[in-house]
mmCIF file of C-alpha atoms in Angstrom:
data_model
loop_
_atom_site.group_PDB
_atom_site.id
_atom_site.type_symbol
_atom_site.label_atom_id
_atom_site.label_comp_id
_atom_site.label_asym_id
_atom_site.label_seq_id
_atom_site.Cartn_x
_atom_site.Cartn_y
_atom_site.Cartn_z
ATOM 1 C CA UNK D 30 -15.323 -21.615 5.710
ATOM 2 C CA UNK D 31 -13.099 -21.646 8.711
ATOM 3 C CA UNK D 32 -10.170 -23.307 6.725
ATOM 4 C CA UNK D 33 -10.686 -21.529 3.345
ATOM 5 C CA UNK D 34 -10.471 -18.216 4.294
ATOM 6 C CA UNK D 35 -11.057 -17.103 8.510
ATOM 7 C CA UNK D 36 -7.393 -19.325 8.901
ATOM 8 C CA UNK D 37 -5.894 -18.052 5.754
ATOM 9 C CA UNK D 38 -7.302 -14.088 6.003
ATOM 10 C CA UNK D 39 -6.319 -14.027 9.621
ATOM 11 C CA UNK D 40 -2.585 -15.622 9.201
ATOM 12 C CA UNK D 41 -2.093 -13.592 6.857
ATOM 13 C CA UNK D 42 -3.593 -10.617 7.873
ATOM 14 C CA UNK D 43 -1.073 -10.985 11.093
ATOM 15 C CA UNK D 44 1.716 -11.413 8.899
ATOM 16 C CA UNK D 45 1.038 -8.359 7.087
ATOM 17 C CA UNK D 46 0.874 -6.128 10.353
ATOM 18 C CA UNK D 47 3.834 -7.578 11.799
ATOM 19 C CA UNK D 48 5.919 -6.888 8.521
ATOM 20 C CA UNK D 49 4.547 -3.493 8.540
ATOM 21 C CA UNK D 50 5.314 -3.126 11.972
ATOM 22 C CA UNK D 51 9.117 -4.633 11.769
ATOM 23 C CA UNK D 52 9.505 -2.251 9.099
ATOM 24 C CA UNK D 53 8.278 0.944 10.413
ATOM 25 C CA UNK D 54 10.593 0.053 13.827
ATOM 26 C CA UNK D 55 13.957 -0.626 12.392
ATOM 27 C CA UNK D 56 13.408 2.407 9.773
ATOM 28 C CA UNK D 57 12.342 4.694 12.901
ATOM 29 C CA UNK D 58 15.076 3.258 14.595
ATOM 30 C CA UNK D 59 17.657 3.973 11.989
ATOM 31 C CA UNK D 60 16.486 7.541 11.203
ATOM 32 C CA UNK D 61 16.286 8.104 15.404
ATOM 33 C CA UNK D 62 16.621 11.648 16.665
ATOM 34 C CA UNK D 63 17.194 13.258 13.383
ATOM 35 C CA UNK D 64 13.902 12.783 12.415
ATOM 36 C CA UNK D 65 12.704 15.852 14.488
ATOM 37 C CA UNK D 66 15.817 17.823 13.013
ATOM 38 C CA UNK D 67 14.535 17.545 9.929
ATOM 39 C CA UNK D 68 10.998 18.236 10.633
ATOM 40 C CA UNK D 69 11.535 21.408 12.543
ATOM 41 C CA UNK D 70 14.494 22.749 10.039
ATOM 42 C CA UNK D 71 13.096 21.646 6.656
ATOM 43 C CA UNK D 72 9.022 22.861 6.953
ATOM 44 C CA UNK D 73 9.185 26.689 6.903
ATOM 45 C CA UNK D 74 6.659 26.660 4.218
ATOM 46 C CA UNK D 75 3.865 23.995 2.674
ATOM 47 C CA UNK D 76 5.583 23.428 -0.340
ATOM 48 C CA UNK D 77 8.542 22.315 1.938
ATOM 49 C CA UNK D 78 6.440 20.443 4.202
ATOM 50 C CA UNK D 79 4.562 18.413 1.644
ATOM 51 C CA UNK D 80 8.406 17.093 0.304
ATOM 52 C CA UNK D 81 9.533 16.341 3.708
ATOM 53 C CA UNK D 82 6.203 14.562 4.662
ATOM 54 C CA UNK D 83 6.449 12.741 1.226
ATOM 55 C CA UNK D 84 9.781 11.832 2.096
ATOM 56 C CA UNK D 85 9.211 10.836 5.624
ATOM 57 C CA UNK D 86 6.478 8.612 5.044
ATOM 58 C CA UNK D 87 7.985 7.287 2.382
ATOM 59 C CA UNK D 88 11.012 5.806 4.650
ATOM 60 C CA UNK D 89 9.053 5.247 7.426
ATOM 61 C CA UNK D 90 6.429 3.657 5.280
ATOM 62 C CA UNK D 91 3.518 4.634 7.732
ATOM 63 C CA UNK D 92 1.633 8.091 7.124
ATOM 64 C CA UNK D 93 0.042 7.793 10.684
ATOM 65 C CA UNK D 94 3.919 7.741 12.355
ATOM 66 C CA UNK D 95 4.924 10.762 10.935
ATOM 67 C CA UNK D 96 1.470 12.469 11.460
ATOM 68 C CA UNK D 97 1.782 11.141 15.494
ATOM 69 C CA UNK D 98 5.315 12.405 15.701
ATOM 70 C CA UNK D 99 4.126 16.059 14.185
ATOM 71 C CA UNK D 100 1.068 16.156 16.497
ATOM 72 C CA UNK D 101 4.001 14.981 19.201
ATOM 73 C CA UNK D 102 6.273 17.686 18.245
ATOM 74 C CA UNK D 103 3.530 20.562 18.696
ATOM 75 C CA UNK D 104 2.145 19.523 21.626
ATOM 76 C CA UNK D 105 5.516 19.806 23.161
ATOM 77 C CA UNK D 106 5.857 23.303 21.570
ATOM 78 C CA UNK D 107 8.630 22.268 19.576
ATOM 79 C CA UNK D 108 6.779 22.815 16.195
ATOM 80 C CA UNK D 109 4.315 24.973 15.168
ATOM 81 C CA UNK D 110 0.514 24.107 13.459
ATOM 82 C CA UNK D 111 1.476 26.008 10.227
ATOM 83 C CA UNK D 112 4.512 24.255 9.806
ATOM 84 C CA UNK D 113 2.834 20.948 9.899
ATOM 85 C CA UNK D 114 0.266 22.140 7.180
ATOM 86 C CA UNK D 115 2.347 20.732 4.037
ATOM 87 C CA UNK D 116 3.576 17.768 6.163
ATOM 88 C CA UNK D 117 0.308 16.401 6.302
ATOM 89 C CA UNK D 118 -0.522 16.779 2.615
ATOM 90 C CA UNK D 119 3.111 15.067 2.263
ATOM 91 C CA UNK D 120 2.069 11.685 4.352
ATOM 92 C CA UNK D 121 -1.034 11.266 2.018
ATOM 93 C CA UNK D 122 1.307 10.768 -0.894
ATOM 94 C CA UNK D 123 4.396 8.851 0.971
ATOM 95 C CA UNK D 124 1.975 6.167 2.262
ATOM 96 C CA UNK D 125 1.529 5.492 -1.489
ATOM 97 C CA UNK D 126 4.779 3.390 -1.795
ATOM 98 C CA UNK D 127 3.885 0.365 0.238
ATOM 99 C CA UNK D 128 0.902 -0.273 -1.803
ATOM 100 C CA UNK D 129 2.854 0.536 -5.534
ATOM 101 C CA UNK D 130 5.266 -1.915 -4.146
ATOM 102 C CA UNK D 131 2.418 -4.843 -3.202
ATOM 103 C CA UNK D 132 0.918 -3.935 -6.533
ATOM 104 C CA UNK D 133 3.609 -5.334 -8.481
ATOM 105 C CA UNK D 134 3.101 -8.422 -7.387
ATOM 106 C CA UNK D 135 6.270 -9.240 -5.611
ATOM 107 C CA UNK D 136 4.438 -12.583 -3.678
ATOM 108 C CA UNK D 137 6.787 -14.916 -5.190
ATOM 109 C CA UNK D 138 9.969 -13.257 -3.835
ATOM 110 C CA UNK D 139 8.656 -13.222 -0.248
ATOM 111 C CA UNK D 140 10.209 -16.076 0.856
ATOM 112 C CA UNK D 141 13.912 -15.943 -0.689
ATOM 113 C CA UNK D 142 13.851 -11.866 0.737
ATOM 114 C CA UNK D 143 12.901 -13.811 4.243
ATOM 115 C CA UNK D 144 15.739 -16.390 3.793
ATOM 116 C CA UNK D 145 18.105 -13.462 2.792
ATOM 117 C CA UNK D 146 16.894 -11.268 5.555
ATOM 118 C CA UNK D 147 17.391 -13.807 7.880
ATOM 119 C CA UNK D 148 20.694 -14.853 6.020
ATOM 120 C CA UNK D 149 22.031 -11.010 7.054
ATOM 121 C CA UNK D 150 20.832 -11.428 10.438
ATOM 122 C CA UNK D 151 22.848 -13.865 11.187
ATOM 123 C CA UNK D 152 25.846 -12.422 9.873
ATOM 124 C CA UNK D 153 25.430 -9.419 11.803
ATOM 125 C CA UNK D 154 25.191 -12.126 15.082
ATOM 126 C CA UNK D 155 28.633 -13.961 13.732
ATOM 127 C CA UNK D 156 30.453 -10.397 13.307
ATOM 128 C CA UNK D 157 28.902 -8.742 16.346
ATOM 129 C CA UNK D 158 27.766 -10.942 19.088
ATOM 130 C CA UNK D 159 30.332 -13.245 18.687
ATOM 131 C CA UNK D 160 33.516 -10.746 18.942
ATOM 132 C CA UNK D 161 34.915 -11.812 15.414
ATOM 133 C CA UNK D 162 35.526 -8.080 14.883
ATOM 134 C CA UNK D 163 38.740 -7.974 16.113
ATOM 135 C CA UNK D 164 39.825 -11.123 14.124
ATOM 136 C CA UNK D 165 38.624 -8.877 10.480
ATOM 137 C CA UNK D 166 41.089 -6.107 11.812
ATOM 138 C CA UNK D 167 37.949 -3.299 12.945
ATOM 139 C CA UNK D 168 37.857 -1.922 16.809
ATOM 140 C CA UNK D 169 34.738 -2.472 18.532
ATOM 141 C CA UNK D 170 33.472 1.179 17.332
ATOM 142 C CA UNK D 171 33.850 0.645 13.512
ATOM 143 C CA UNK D 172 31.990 -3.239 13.923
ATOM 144 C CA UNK D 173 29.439 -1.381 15.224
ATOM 145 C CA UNK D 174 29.550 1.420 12.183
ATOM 146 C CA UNK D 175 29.390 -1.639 10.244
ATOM 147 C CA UNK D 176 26.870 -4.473 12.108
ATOM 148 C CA UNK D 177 23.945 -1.846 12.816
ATOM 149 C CA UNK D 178 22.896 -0.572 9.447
ATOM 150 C CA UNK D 179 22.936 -4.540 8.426
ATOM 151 C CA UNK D 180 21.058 -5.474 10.832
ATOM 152 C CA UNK D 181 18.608 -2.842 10.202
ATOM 153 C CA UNK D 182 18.437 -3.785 6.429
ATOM 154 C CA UNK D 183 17.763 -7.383 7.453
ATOM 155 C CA UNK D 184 15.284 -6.491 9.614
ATOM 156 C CA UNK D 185 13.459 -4.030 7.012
ATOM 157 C CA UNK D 186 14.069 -6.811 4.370
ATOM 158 C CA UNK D 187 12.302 -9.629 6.724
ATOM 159 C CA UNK D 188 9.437 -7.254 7.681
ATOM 160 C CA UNK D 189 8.868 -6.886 3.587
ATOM 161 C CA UNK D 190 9.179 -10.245 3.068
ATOM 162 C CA UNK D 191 6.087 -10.981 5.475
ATOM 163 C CA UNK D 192 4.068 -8.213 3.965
ATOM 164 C CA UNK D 193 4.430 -10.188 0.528
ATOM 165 C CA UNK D 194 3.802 -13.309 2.267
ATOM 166 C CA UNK D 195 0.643 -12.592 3.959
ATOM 167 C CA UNK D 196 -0.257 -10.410 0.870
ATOM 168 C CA UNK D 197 -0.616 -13.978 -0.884
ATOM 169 C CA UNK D 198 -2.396 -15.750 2.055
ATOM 170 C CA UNK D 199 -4.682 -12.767 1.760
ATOM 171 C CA UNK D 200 -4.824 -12.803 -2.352
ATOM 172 C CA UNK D 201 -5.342 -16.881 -1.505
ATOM 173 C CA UNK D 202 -8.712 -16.776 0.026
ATOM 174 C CA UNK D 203 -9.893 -14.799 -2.742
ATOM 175 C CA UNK D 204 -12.143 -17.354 -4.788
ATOM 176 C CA UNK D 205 -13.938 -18.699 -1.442
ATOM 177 C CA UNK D 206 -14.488 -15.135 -0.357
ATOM 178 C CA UNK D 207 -15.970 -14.746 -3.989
ATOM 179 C CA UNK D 208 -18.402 -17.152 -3.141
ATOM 180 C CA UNK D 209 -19.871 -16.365 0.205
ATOM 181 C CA UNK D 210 -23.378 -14.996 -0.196
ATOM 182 C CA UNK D 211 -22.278 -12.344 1.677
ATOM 183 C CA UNK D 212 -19.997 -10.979 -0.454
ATOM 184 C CA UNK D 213 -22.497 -11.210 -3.225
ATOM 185 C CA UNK D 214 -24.822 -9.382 -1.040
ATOM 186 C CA UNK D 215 -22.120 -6.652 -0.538
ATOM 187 C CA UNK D 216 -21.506 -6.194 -4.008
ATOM 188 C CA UNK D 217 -24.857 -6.134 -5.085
ATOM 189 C CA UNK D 218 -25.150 -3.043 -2.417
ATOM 190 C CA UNK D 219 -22.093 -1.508 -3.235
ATOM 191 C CA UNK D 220 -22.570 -1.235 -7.083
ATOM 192 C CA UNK D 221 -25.982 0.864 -5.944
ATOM 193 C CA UNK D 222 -24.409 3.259 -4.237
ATOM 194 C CA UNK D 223 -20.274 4.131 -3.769
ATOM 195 C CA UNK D 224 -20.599 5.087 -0.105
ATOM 196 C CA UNK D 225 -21.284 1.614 0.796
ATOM 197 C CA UNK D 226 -17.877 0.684 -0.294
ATOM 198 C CA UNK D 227 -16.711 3.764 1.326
ATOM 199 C CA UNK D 228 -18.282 2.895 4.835
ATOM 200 C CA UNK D 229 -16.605 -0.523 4.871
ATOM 201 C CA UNK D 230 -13.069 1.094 3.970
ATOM 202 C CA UNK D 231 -13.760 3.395 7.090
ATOM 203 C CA UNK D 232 -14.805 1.037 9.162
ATOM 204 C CA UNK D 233 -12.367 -1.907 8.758
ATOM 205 C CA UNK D 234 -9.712 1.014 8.353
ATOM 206 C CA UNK D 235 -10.884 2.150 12.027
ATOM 207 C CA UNK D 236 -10.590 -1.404 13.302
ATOM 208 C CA UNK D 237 -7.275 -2.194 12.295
ATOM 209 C CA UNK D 238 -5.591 1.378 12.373
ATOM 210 C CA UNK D 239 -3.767 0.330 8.929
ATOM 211 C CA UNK D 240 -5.280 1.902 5.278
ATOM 212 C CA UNK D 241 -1.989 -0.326 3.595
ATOM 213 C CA UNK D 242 -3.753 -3.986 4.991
ATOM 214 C CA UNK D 243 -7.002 -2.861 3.789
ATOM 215 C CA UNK D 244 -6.331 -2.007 0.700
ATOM 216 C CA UNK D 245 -3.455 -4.820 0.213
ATOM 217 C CA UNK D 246 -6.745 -7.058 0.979
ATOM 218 C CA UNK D 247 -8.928 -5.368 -1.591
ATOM 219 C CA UNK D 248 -5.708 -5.624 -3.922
ATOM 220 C CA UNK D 249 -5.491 -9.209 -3.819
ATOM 221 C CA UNK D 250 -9.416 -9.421 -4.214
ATOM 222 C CA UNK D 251 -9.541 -7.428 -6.925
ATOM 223 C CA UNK D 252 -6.313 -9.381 -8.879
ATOM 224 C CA UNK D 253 -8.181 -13.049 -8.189
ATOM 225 C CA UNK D 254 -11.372 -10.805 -10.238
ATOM 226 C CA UNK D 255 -13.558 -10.956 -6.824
ATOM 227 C CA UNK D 256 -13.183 -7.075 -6.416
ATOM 228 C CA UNK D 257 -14.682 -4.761 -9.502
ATOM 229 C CA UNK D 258 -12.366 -1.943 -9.667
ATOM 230 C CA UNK D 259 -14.935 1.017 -9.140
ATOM 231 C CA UNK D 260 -15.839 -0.811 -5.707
ATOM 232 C CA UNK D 261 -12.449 -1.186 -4.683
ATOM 233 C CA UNK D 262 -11.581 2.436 -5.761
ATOM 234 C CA UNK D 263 -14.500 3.179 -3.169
ATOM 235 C CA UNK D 264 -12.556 1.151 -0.407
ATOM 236 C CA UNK D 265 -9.940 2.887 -0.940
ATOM 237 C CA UNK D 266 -11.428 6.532 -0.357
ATOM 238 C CA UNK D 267 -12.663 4.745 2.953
ATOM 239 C CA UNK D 268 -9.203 3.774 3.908
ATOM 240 C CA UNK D 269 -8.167 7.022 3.719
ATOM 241 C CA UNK D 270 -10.581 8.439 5.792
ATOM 242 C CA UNK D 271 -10.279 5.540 8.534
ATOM 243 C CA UNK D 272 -6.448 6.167 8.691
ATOM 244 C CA UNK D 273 -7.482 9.493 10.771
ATOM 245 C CA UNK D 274 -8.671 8.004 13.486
ATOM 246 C CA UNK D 275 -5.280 7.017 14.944
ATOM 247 C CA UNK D 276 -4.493 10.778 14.186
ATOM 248 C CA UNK D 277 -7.286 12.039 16.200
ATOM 249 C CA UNK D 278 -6.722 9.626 19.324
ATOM 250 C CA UNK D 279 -3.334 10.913 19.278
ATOM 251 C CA UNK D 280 -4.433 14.451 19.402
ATOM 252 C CA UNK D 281 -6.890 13.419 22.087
ATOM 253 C CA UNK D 282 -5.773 15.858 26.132
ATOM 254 C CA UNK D 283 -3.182 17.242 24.101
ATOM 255 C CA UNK D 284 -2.969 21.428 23.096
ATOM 256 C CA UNK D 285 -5.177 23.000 20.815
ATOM 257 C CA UNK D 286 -2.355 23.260 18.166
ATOM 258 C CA UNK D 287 -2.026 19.756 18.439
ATOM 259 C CA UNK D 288 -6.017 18.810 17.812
ATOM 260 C CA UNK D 289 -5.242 21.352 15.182
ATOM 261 C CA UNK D 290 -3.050 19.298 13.301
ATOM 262 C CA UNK D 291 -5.184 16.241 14.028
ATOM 263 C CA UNK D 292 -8.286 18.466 12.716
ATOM 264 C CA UNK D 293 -6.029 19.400 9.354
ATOM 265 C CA UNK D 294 -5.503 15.557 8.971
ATOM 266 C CA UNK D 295 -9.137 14.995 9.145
ATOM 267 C CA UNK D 296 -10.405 17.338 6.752
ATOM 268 C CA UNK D 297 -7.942 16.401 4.059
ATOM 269 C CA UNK D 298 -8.578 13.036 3.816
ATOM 270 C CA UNK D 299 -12.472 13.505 4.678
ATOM 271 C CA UNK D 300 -12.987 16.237 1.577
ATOM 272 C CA UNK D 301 -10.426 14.527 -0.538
ATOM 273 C CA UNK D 302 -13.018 11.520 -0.212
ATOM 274 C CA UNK D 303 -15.685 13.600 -0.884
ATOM 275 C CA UNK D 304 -14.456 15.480 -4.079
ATOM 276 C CA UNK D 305 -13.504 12.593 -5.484
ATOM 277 C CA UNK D 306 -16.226 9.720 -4.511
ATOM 278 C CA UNK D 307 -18.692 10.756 -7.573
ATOM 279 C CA UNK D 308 -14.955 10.289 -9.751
ATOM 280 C CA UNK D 309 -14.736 7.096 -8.755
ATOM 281 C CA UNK D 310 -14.768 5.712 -12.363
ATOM 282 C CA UNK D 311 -13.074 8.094 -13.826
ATOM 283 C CA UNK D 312 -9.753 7.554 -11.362
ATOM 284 C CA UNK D 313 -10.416 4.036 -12.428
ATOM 285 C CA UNK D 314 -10.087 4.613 -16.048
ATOM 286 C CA UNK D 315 -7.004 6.605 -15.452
ATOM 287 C CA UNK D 316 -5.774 3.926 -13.256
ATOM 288 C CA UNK D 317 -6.339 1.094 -16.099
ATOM 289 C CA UNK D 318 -4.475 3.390 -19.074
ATOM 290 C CA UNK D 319 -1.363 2.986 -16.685
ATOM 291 C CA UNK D 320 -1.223 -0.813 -16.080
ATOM 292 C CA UNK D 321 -3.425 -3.563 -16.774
ATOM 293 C CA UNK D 322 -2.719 -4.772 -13.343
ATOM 294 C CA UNK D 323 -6.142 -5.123 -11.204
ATOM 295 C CA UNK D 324 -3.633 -4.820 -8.568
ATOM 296 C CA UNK D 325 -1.849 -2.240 -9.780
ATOM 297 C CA UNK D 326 -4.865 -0.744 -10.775
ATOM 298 C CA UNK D 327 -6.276 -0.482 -7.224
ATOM 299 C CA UNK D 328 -2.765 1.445 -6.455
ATOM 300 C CA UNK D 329 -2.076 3.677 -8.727
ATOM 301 C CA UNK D 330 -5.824 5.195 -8.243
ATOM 302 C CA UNK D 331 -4.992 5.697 -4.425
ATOM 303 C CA UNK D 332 -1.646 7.502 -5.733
ATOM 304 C CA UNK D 333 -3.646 9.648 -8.253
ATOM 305 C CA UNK D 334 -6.334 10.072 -5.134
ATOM 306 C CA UNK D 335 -3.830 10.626 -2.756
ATOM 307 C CA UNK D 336 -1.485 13.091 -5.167
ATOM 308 C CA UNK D 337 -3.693 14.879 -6.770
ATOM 309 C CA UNK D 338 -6.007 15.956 -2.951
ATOM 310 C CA UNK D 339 -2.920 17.002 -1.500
ATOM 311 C CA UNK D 340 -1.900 18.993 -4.586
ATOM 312 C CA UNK D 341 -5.477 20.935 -4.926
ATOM 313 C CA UNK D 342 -5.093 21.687 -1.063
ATOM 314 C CA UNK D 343 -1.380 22.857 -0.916
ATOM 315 C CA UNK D 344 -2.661 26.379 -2.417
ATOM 316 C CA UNK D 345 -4.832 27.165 1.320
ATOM 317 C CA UNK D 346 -2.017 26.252 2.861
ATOM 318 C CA UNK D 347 -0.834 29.969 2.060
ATOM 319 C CA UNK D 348 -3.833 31.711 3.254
ATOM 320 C CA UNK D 349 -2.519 34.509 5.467
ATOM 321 C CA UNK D 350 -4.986 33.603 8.651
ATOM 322 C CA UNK D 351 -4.361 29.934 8.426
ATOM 323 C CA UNK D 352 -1.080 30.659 8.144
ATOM 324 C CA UNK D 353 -1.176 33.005 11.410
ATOM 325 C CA UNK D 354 -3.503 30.485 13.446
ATOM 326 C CA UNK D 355 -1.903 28.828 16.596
ATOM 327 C CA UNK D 356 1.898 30.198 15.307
ATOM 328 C CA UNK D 357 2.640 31.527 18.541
#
């Protein structure tokens, strides 16, 4: 057991974090100081909000960034609650990317992405650290116009290429995993009752403060045909409400607009769980007319999930008093 899957899960699992998290640092890194620009100029109302958060996210590729950098941003009175009311319905749907991009099964290119990421790396070390920019005919200035975004793509690109790579460690361990009589005994409990899947999505969620590695795990389960969809889709819900938790720590001695914010976080993901836990099989059905894809499956039900909450909850974001609460 320890070399079929604790090794495997666990190098992988570590690969997968640190892709994320080379990712998420050369992206925040490239956007830099504009970021709050465009989050206090572009979210006078939800509707504005929930395409900036969308679009955020989406870059950033983690929903619990921009939702820290909001909560952030009101604390230090530099944003308003209300304003951050369609922002957090946006993150819900920009986190959906990374896990429509694992879900079509990229594994194979993860290793020529990491030999061209590393490829442009080095190139931006020959041009830059090496002082060959005079020799190509550009001033110090423009080889730095030049070097930085490349080096930021490389990086991005290399932080991808790990999150394929320990998706198929992951995806790897799948038919040992399959065959533990715990994970019998899990399924048996989980096909009982959907908040048993839902627990263990909060719970591992919670743990490892990432909803994309859990469900890139239950992904890879469910492709290898260890996962039934309806208990994944379950997971999934959990995943979402785990991902809060970050949110709330964040929020944690700060002002009461910021716990606010945290609060709104909280009770979107908690009642979008809720509404849609005894739909479980019916988001699964929808999921399966769109791709035959286990995979895929599992992914496109956390975008319908994910779209369709924020969507039905965009409306109270125009209520007059909620609208009015903590604005000063």
């Amino acid at each position: 057991m320890l070399n079929t899957i604790i090794i495997p899960m666990t190098l992988g699992f570590i690969l997968f974090l640190l892709g994320m998290r080379a990712m998420e640092l050369a992206l925040q890194r490239s956007v830099g100081n504009r970021l709050q620009f465009v989050l206090q100029k572009f979210t006078s109302t939800p509707l504005r909000g929930l395409l900036v958060g969308t679009a955020t996210t989406a870059v950033l590729q983690s929903s619990t960034a921009v939702t820290v950098i909001a909560i952030g941003l009101v604390n230090a009175g530099l944003l308003t609650f209300p304003r951050t009311l369609g922002l957090i319905l946006g993150t819900n749907i920009g986190t959906c990317l990374t896990t429509e991009l694992i879900g079509m099964n990229l594994n194979r290119l993860g290793w020529p992405l990491l030999l061209l990421a590393l490829g442009l790396w080095l190139a931006t070390v020959i041009f830059g650290e090496l002082g060959l920019g005079p020799w190509l005919g550009r001033g110090r200035k423009g080889l730095r116009r030049f070097v930085m975004p490349l080096r930021s793509l490389s990086v991005v690109l290399g932080g991808f290429a790990l999150l394929l790579i320990g998706i198929g460690l992951m995806q790897s361990v799948a038919p040992a995993v399959q065959s533990t009589k715990f994970f019998h005994e899990f399924l048996a409990r989980a096909e009982v009752s959907v908040l048993w899947g839902m627990a263990a999505g909060i719970v591992l969620t919670a743990m490892v403060h990432s909803s994309a590695a859990v469900i890139g795990i239950v992904m890879g389960l469910a492709q290898s045909g260890a996962m039934p969809l309806p208990i994944g889709i379950a997971i999934v819900l959990g995943a979402n409400v785990g991902t809060c938790v970050t949110a709330v720590i964040a929020a944690l001695g700060g002002t009461r607009a910021g716990r606010f914010v945290a609060l709104s976080h909280v009770l979107l993901n908690v009642g979008g769980a809720a509404l849609f836990a005894p739909f479980a099989a019916e988001l699964g059905a929808a999921a399966a007319w769109l791709t035959p894809s286990p995979a895929g499956q599992i992914a496109h039900a956390q975008t319908l999930f994910n779209v369709l909450s924020s969507l039905l909850a965009l409306p109270l974001c125009y209520l007059p008093r909620l609208r009015k609460l903590t604005s000063a």
